[in-house]
PDB file of N, CA and C in Angstrom:
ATOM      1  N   UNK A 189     -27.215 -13.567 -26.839  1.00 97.00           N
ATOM      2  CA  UNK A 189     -28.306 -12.642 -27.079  1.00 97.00           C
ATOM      3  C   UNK A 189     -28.233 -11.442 -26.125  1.00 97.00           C
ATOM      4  N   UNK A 190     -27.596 -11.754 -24.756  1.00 98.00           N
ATOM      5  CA  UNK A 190     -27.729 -10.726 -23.760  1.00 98.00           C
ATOM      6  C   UNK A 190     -26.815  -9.754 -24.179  1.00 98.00           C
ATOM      7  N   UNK A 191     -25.187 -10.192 -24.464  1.00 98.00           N
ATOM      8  CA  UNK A 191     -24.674  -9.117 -25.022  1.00 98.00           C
ATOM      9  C   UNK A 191     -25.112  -8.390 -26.457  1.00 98.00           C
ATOM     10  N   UNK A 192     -25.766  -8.675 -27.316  1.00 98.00           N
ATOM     11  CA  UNK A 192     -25.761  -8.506 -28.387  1.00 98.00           C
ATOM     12  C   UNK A 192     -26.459  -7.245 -28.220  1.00 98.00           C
ATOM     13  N   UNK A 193     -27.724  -7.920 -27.318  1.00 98.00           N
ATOM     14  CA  UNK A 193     -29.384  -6.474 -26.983  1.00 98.00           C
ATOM     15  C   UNK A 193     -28.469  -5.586 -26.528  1.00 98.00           C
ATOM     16  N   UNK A 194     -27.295  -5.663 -25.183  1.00 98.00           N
ATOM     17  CA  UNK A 194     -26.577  -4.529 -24.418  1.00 98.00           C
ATOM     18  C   UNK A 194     -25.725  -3.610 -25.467  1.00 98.00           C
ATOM     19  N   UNK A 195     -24.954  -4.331 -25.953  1.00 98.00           N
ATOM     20  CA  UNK A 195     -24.422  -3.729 -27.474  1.00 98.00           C
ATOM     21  C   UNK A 195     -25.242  -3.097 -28.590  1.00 98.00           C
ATOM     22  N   UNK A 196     -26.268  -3.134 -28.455  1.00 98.00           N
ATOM     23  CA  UNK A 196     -27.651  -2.565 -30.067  1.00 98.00           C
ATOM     24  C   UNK A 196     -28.150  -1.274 -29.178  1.00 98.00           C
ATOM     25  N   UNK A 197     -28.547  -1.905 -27.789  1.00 98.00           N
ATOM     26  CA  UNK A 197     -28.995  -0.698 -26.697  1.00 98.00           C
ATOM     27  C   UNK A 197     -28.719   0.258 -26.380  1.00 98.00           C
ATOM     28  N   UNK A 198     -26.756  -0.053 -26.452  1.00 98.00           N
ATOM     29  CA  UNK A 198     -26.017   1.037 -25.401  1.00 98.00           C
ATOM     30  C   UNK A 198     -26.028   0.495 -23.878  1.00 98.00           C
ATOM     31  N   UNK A 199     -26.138  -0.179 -23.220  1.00 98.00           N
ATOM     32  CA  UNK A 199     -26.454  -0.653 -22.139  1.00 98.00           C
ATOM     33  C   UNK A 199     -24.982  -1.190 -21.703  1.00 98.00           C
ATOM     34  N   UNK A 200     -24.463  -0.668 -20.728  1.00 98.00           N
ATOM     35  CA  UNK A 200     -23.235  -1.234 -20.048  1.00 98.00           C
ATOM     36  C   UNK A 200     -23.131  -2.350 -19.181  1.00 98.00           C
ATOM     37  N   UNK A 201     -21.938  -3.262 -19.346  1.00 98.00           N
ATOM     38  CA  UNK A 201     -22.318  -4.274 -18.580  1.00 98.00           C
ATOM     39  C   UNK A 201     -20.739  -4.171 -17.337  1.00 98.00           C
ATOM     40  N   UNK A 202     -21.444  -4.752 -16.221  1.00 97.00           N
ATOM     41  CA  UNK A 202     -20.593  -5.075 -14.988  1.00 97.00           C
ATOM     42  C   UNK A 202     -19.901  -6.743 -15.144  1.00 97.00           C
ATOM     43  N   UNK A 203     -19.079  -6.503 -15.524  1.00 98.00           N
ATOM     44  CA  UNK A 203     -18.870  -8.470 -15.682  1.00 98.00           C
ATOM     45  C   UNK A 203     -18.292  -9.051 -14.523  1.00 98.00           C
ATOM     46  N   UNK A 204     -18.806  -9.837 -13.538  1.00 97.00           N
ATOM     47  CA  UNK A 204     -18.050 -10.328 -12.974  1.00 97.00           C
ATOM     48  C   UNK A 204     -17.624 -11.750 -13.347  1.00 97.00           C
ATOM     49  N   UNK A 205     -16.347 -12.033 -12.483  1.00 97.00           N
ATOM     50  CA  UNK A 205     -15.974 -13.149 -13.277  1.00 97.00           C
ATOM     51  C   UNK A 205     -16.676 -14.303 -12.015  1.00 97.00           C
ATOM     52  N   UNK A 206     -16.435 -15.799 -12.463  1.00 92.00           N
ATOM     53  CA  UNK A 206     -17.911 -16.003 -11.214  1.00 92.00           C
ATOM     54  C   UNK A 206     -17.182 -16.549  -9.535  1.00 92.00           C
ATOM     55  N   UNK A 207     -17.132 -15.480  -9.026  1.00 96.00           N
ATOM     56  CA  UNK A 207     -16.620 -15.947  -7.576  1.00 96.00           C
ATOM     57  C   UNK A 207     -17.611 -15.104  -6.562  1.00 96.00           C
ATOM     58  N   UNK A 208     -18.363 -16.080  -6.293  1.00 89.00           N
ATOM     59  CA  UNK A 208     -18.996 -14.797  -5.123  1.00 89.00           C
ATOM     60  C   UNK A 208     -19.838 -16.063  -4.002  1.00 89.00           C
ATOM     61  N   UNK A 209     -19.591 -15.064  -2.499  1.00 88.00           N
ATOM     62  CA  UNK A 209     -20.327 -15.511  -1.682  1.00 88.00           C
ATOM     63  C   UNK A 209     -18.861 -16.112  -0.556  1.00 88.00           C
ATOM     64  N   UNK A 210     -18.170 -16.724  -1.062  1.00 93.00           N
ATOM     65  CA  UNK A 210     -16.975 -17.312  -0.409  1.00 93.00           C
ATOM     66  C   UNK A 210     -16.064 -17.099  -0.822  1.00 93.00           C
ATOM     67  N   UNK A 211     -14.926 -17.848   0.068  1.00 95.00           N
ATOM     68  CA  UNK A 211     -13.200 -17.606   0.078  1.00 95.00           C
ATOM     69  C   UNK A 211     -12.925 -18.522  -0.845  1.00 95.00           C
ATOM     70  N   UNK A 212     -12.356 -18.848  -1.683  1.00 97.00           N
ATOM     71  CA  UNK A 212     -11.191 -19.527  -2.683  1.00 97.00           C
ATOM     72  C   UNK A 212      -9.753 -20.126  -2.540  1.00 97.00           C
ATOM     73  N   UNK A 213      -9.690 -20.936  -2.762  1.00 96.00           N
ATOM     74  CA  UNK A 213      -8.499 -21.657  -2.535  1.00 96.00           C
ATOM     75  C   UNK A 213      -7.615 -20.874  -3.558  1.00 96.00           C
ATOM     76  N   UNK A 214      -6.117 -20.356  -2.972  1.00 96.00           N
ATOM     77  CA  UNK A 214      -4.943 -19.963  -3.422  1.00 96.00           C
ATOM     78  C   UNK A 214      -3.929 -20.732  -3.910  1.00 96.00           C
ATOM     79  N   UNK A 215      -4.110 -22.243  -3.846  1.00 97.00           N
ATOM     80  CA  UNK A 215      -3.055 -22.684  -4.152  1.00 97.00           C
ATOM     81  C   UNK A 215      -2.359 -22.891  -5.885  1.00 97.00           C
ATOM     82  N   UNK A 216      -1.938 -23.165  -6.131  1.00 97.00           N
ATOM     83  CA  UNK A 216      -1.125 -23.234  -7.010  1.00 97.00           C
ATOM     84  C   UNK A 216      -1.905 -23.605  -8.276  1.00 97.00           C
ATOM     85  N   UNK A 217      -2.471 -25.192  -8.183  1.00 98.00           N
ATOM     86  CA  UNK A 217      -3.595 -25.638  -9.419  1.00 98.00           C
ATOM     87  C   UNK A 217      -4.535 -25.135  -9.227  1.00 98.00           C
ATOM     88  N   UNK A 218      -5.229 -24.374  -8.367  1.00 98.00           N
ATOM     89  CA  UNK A 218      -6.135 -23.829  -8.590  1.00 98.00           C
ATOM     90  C   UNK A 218      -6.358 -22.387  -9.164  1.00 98.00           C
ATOM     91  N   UNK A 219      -5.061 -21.802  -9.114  1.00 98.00           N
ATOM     92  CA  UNK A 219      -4.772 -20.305  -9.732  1.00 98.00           C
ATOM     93  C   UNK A 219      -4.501 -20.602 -11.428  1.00 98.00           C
ATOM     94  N   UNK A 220      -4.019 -21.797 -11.300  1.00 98.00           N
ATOM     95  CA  UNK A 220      -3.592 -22.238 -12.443  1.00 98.00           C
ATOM     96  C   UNK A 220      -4.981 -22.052 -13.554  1.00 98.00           C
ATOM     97  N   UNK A 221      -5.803 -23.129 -12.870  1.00 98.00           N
ATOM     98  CA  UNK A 221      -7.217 -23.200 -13.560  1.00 98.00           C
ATOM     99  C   UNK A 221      -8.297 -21.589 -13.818  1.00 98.00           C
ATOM    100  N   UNK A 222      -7.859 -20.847 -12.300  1.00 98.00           N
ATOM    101  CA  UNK A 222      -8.479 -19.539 -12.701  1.00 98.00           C
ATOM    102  C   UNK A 222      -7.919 -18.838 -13.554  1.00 98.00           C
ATOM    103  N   UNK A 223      -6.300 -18.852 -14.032  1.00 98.00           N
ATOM    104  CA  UNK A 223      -5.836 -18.155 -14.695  1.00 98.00           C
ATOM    105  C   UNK A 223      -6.409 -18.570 -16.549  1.00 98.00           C
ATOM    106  N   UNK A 224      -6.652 -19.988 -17.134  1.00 98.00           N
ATOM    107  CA  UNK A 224      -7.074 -20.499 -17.763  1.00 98.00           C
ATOM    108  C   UNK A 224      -8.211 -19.912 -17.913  1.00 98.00           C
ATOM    109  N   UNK A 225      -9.408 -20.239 -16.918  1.00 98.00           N
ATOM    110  CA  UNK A 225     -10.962 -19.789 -17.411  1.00 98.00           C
ATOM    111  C   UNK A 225     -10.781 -18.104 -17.463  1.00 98.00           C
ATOM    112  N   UNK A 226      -9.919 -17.420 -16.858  1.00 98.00           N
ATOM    113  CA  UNK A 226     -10.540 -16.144 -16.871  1.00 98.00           C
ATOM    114  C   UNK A 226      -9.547 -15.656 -18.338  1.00 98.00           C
ATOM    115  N   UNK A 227      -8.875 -16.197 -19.130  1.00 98.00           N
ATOM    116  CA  UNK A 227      -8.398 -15.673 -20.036  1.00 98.00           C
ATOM    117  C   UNK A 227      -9.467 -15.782 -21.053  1.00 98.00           C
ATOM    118  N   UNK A 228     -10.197 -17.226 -20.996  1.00 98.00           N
ATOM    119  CA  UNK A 228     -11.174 -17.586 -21.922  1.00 98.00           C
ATOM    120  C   UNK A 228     -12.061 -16.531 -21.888  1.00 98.00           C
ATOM    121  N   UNK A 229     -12.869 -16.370 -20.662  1.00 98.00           N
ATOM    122  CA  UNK A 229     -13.956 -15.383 -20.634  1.00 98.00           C
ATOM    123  C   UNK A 229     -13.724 -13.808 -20.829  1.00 98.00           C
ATOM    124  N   UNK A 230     -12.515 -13.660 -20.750  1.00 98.00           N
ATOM    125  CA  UNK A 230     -12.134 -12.088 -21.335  1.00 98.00           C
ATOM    126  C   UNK A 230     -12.026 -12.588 -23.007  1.00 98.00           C
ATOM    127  N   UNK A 231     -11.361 -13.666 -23.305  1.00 98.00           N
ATOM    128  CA  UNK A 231     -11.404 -13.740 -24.862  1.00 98.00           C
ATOM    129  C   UNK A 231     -13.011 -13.537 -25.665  1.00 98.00           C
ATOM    130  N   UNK A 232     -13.345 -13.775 -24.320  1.00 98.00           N
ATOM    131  CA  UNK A 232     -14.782 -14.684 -25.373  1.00 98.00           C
ATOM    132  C   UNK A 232     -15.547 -13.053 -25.288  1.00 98.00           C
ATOM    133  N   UNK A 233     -15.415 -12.111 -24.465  1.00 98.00           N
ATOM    134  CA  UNK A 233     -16.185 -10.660 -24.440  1.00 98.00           C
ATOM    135  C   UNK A 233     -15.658  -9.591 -24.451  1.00 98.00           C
ATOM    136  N   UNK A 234     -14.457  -9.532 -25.076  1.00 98.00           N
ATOM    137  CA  UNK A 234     -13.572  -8.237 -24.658  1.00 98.00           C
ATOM    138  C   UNK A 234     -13.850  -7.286 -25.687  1.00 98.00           C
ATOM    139  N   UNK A 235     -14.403  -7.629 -26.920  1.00 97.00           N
ATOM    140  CA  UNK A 235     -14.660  -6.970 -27.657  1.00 97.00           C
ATOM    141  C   UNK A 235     -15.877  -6.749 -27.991  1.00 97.00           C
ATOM    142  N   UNK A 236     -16.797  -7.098 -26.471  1.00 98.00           N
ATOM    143  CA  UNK A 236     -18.163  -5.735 -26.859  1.00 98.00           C
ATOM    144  C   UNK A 236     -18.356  -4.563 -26.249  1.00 98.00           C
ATOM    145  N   UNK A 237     -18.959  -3.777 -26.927  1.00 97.00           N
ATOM    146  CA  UNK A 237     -19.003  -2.211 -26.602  1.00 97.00           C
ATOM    147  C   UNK A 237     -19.660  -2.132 -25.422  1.00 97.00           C
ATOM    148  N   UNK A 238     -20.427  -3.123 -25.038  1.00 98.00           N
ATOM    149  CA  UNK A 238     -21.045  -2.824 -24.061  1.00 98.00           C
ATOM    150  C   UNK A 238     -20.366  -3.331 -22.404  1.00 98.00           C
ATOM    151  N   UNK A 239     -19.087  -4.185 -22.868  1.00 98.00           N
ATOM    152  CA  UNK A 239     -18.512  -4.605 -21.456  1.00 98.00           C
ATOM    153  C   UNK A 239     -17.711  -2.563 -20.782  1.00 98.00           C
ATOM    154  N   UNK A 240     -18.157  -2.647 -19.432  1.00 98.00           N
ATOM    155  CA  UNK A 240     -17.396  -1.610 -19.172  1.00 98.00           C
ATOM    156  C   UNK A 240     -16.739  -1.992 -17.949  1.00 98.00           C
ATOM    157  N   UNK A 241     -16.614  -3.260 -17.419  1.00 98.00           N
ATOM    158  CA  UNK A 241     -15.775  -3.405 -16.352  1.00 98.00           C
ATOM    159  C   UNK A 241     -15.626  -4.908 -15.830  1.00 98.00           C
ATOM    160  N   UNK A 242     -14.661  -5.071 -15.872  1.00 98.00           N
ATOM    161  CA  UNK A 242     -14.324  -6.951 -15.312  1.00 98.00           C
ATOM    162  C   UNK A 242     -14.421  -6.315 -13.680  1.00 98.00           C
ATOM    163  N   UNK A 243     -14.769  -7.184 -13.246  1.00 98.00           N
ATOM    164  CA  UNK A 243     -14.704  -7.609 -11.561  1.00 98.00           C
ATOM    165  C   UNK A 243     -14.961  -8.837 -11.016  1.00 98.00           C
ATOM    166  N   UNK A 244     -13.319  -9.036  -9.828  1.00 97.00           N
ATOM    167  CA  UNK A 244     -13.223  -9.617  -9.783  1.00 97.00           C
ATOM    168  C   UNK A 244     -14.228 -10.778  -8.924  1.00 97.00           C
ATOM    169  N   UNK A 245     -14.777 -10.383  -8.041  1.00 96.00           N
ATOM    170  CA  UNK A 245     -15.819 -10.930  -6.962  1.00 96.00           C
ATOM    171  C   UNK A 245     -17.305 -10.658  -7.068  1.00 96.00           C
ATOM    172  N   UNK A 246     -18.463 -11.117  -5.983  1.00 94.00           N
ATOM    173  CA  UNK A 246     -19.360 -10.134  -5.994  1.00 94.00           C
ATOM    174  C   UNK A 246     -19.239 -10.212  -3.966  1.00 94.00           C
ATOM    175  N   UNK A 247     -18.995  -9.450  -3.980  1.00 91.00           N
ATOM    176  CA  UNK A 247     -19.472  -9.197  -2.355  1.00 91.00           C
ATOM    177  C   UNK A 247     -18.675  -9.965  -1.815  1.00 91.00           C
ATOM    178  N   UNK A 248     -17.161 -10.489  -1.641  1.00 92.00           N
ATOM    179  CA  UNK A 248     -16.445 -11.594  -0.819  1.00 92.00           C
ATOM    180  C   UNK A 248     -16.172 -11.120   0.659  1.00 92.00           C
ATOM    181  N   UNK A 249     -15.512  -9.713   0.027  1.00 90.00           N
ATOM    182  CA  UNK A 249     -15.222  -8.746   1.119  1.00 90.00           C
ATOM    183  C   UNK A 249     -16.555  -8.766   2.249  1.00 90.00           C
ATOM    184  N   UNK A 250     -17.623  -8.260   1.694  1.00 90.00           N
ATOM    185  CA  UNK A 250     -18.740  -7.879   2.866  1.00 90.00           C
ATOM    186  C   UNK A 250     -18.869  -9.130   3.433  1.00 90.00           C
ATOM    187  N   UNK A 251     -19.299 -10.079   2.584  1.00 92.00           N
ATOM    188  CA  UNK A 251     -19.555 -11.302   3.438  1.00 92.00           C
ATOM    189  C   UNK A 251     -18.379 -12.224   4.427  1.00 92.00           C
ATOM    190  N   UNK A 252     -17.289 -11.930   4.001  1.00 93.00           N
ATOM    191  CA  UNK A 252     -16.197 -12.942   4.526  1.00 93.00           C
ATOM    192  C   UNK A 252     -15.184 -11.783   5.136  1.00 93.00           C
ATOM    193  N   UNK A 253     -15.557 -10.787   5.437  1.00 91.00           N
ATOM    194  CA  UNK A 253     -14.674  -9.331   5.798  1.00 91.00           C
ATOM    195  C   UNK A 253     -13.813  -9.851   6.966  1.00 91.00           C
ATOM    196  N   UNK A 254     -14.823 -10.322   8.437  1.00 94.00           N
ATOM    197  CA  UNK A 254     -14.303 -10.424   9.319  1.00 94.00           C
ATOM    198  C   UNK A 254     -13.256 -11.647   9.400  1.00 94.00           C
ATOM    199  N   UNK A 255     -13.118 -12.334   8.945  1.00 95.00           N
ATOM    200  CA  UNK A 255     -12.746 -13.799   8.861  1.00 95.00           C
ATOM    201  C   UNK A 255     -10.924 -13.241   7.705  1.00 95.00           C
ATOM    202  N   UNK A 256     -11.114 -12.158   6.848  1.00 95.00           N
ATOM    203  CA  UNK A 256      -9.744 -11.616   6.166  1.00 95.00           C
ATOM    204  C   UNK A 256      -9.445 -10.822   7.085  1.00 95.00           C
ATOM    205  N   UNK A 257      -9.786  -9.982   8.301  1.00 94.00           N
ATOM    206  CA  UNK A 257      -9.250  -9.261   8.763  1.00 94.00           C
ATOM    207  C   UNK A 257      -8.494 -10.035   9.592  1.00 94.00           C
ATOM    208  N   UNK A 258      -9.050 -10.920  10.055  1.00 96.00           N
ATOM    209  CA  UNK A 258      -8.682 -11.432  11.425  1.00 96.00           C
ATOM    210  C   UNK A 258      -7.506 -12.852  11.263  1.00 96.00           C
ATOM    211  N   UNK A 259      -7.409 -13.176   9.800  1.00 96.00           N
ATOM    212  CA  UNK A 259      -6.549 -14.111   9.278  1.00 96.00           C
ATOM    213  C   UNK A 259      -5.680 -14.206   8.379  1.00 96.00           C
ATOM    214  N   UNK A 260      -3.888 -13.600   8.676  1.00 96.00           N
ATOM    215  CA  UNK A 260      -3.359 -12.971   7.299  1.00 96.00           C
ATOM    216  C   UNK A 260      -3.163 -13.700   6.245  1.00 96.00           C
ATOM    217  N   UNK A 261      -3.714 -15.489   6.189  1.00 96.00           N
ATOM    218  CA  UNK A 261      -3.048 -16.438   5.320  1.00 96.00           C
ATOM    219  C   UNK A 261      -4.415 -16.372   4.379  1.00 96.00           C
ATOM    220  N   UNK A 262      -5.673 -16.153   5.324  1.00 96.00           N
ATOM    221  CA  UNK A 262      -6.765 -16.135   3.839  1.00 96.00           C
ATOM    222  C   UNK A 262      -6.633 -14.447   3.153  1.00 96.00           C
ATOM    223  N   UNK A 263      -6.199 -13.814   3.666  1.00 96.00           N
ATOM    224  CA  UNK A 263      -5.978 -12.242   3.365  1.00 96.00           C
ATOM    225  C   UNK A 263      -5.095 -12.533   2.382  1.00 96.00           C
ATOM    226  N   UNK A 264      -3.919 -13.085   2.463  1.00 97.00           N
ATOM    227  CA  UNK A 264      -2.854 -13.357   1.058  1.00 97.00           C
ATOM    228  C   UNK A 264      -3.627 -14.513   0.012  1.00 97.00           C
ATOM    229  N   UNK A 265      -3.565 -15.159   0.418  1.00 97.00           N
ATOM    230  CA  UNK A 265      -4.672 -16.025  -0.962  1.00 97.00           C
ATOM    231  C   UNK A 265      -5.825 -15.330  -1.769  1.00 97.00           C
ATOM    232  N   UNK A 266      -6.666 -14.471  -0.459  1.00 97.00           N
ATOM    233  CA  UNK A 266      -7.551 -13.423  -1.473  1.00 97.00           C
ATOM    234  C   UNK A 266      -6.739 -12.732  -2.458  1.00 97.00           C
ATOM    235  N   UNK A 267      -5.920 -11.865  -1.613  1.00 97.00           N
ATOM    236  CA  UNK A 267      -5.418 -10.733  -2.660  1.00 97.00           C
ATOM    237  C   UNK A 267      -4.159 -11.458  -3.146  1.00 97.00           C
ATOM    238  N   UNK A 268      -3.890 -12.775  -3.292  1.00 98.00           N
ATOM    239  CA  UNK A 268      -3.069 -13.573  -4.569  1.00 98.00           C
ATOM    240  C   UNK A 268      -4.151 -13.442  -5.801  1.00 98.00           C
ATOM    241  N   UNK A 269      -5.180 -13.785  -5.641  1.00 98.00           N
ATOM    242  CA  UNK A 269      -6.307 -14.209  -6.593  1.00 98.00           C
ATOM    243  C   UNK A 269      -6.878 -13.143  -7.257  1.00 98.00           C
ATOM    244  N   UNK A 270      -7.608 -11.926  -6.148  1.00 98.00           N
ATOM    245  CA  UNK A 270      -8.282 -10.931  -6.806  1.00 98.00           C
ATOM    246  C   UNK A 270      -7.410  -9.453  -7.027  1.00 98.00           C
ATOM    247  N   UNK A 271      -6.356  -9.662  -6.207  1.00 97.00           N
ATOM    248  CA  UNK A 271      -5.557  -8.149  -6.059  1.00 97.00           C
ATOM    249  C   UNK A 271      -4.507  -8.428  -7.092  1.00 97.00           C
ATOM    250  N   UNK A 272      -3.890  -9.833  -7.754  1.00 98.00           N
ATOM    251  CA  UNK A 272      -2.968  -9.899  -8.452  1.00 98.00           C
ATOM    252  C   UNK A 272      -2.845 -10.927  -9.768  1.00 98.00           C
ATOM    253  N   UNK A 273      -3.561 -12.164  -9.588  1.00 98.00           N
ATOM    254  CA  UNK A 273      -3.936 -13.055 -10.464  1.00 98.00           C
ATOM    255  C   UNK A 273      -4.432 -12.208 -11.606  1.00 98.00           C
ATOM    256  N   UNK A 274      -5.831 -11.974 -11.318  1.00 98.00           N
ATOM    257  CA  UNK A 274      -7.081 -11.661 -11.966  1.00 98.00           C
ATOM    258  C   UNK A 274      -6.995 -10.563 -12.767  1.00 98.00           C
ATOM    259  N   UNK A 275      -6.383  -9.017 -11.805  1.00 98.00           N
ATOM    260  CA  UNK A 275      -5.814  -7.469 -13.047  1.00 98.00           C
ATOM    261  C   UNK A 275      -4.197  -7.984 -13.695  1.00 98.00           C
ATOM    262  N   UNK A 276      -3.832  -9.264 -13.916  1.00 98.00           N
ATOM    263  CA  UNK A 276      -2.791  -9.455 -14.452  1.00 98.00           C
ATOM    264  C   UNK A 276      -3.358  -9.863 -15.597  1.00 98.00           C
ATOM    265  N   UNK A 277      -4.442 -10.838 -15.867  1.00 98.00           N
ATOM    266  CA  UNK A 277      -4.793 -11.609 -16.907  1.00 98.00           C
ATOM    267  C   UNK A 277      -5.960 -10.633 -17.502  1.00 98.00           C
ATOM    268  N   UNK A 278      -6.485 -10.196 -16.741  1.00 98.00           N
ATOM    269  CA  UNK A 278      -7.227  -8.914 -17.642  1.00 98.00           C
ATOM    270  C   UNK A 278      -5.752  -7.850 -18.419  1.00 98.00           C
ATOM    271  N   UNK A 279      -5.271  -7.438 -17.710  1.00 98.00           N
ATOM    272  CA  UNK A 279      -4.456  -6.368 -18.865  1.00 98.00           C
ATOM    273  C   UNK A 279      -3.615  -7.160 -19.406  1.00 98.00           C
ATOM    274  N   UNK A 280      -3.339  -8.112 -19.511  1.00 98.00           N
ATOM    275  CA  UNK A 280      -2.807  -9.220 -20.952  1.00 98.00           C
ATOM    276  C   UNK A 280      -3.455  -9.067 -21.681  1.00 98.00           C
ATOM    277  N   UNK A 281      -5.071  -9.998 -21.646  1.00 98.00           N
ATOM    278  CA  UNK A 281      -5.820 -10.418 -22.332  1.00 98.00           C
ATOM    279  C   UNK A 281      -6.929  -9.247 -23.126  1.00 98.00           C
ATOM    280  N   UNK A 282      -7.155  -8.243 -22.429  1.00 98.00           N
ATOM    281  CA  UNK A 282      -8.268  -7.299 -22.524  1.00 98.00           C
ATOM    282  C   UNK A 282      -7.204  -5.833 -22.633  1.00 98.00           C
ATOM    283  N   UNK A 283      -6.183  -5.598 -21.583  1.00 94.00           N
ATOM    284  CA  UNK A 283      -6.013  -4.134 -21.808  1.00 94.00           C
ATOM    285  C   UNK A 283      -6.501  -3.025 -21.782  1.00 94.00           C
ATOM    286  N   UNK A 284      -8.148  -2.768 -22.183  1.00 97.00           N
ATOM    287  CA  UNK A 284      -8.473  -1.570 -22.359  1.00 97.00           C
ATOM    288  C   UNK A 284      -9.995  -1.488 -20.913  1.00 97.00           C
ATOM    289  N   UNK A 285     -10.413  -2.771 -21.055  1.00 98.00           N
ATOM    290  CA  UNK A 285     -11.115  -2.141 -19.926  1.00 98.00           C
ATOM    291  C   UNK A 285     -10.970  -2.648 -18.378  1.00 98.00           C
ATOM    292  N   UNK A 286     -11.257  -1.695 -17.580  1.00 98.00           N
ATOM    293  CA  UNK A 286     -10.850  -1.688 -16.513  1.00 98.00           C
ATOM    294  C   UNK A 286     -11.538  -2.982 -15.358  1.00 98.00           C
ATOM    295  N   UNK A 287     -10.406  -3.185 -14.204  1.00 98.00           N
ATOM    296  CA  UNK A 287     -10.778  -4.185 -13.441  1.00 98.00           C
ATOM    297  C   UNK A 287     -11.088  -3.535 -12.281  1.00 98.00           C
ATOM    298  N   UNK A 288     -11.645  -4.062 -11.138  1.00 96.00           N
ATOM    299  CA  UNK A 288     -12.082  -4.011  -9.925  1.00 96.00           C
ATOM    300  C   UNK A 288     -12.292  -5.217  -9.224  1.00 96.00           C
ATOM    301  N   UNK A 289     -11.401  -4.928  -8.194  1.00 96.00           N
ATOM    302  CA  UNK A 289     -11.694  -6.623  -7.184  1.00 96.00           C
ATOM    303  C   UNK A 289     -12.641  -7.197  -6.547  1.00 96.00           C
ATOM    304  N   UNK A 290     -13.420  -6.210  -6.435  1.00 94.00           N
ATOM    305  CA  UNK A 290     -14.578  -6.758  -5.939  1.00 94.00           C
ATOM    306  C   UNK A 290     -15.809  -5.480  -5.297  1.00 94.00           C
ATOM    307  N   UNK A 291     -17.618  -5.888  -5.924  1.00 89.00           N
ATOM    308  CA  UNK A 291     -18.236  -5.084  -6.064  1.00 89.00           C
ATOM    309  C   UNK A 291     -18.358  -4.551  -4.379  1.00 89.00           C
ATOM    310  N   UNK A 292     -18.385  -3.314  -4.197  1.00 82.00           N
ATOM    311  CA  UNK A 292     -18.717  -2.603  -2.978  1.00 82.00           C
ATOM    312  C   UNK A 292     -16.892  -2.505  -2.257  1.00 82.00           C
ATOM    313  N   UNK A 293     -16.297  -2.845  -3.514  1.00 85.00           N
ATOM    314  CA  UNK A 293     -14.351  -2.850  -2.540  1.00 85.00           C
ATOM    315  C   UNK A 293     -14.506  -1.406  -2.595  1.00 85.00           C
ATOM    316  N   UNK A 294     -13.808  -1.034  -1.438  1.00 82.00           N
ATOM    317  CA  UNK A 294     -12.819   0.723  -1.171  1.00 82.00           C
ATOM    318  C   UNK A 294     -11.826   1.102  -0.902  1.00 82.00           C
ATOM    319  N   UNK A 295     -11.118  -0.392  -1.169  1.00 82.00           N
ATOM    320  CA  UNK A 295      -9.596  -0.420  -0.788  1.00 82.00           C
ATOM    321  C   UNK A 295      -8.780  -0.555   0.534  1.00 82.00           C
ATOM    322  N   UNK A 296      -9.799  -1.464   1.279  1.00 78.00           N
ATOM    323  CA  UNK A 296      -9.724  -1.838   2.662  1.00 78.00           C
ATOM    324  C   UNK A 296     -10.811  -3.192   2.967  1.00 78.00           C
ATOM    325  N   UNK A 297      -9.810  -3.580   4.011  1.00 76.00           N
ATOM    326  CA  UNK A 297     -10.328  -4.856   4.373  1.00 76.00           C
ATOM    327  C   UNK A 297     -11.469  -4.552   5.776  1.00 76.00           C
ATOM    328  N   UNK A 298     -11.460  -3.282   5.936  1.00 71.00           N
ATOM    329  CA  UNK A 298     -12.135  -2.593   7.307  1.00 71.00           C
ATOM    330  C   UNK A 298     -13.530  -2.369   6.931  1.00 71.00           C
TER     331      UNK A 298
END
């Protein structure tokens, strides 16, 4: 119903996919499984007018900033997941609309 009203409205939507608040495990079955759900959930909305942006996080960066700066092994598992996993399976699956890693990112871990 929510997309349907955003789509009849005109109303744009921010989609994130659901990771927020904490760090994520990088390993192997677990990329596996994100790579799985996030194909589904681009399948399942890619074609409403009203999606205008996948993203990947909500806030990981602000909240967990100091803890990626200061540690390069959770810094590579993040950006395994949100910098390379995630805009891989969106432009497979979706193509046309655009990704972002995470809300309030500027392209620094600073």
């Amino acid at each position: 119903d929510f997309y349907d009203l955003c789509d009849e409205l005109g109303l744009l939507v921010w989609q994130d996919f659901l990771f927020g608040c904490t760090l994520y495990p990088a390993d192997d079955a677990f990329l596996a499984s994100v790579r799985e759900e996030a194909a589904q959930a681009i399948a399942r909305l890619r074609h409403r007018a009203c999606l205008m942006l996948w993203c990947g996080n909500n806030e990981l960066v602000q909240i967990n900033g100091e803890d990626l700066r200061r540690d390069a092994g959770l810094r590579a598992g993040y950006e395994k997941l949100f910098h390379a996993l995630l805009p891989e399976v969106v432009a497979e699956h979706d193509g046309v609309t655009p990704y972002w890693p995470s809300s309030e990112w500027r392209g620094t871990f600073e």
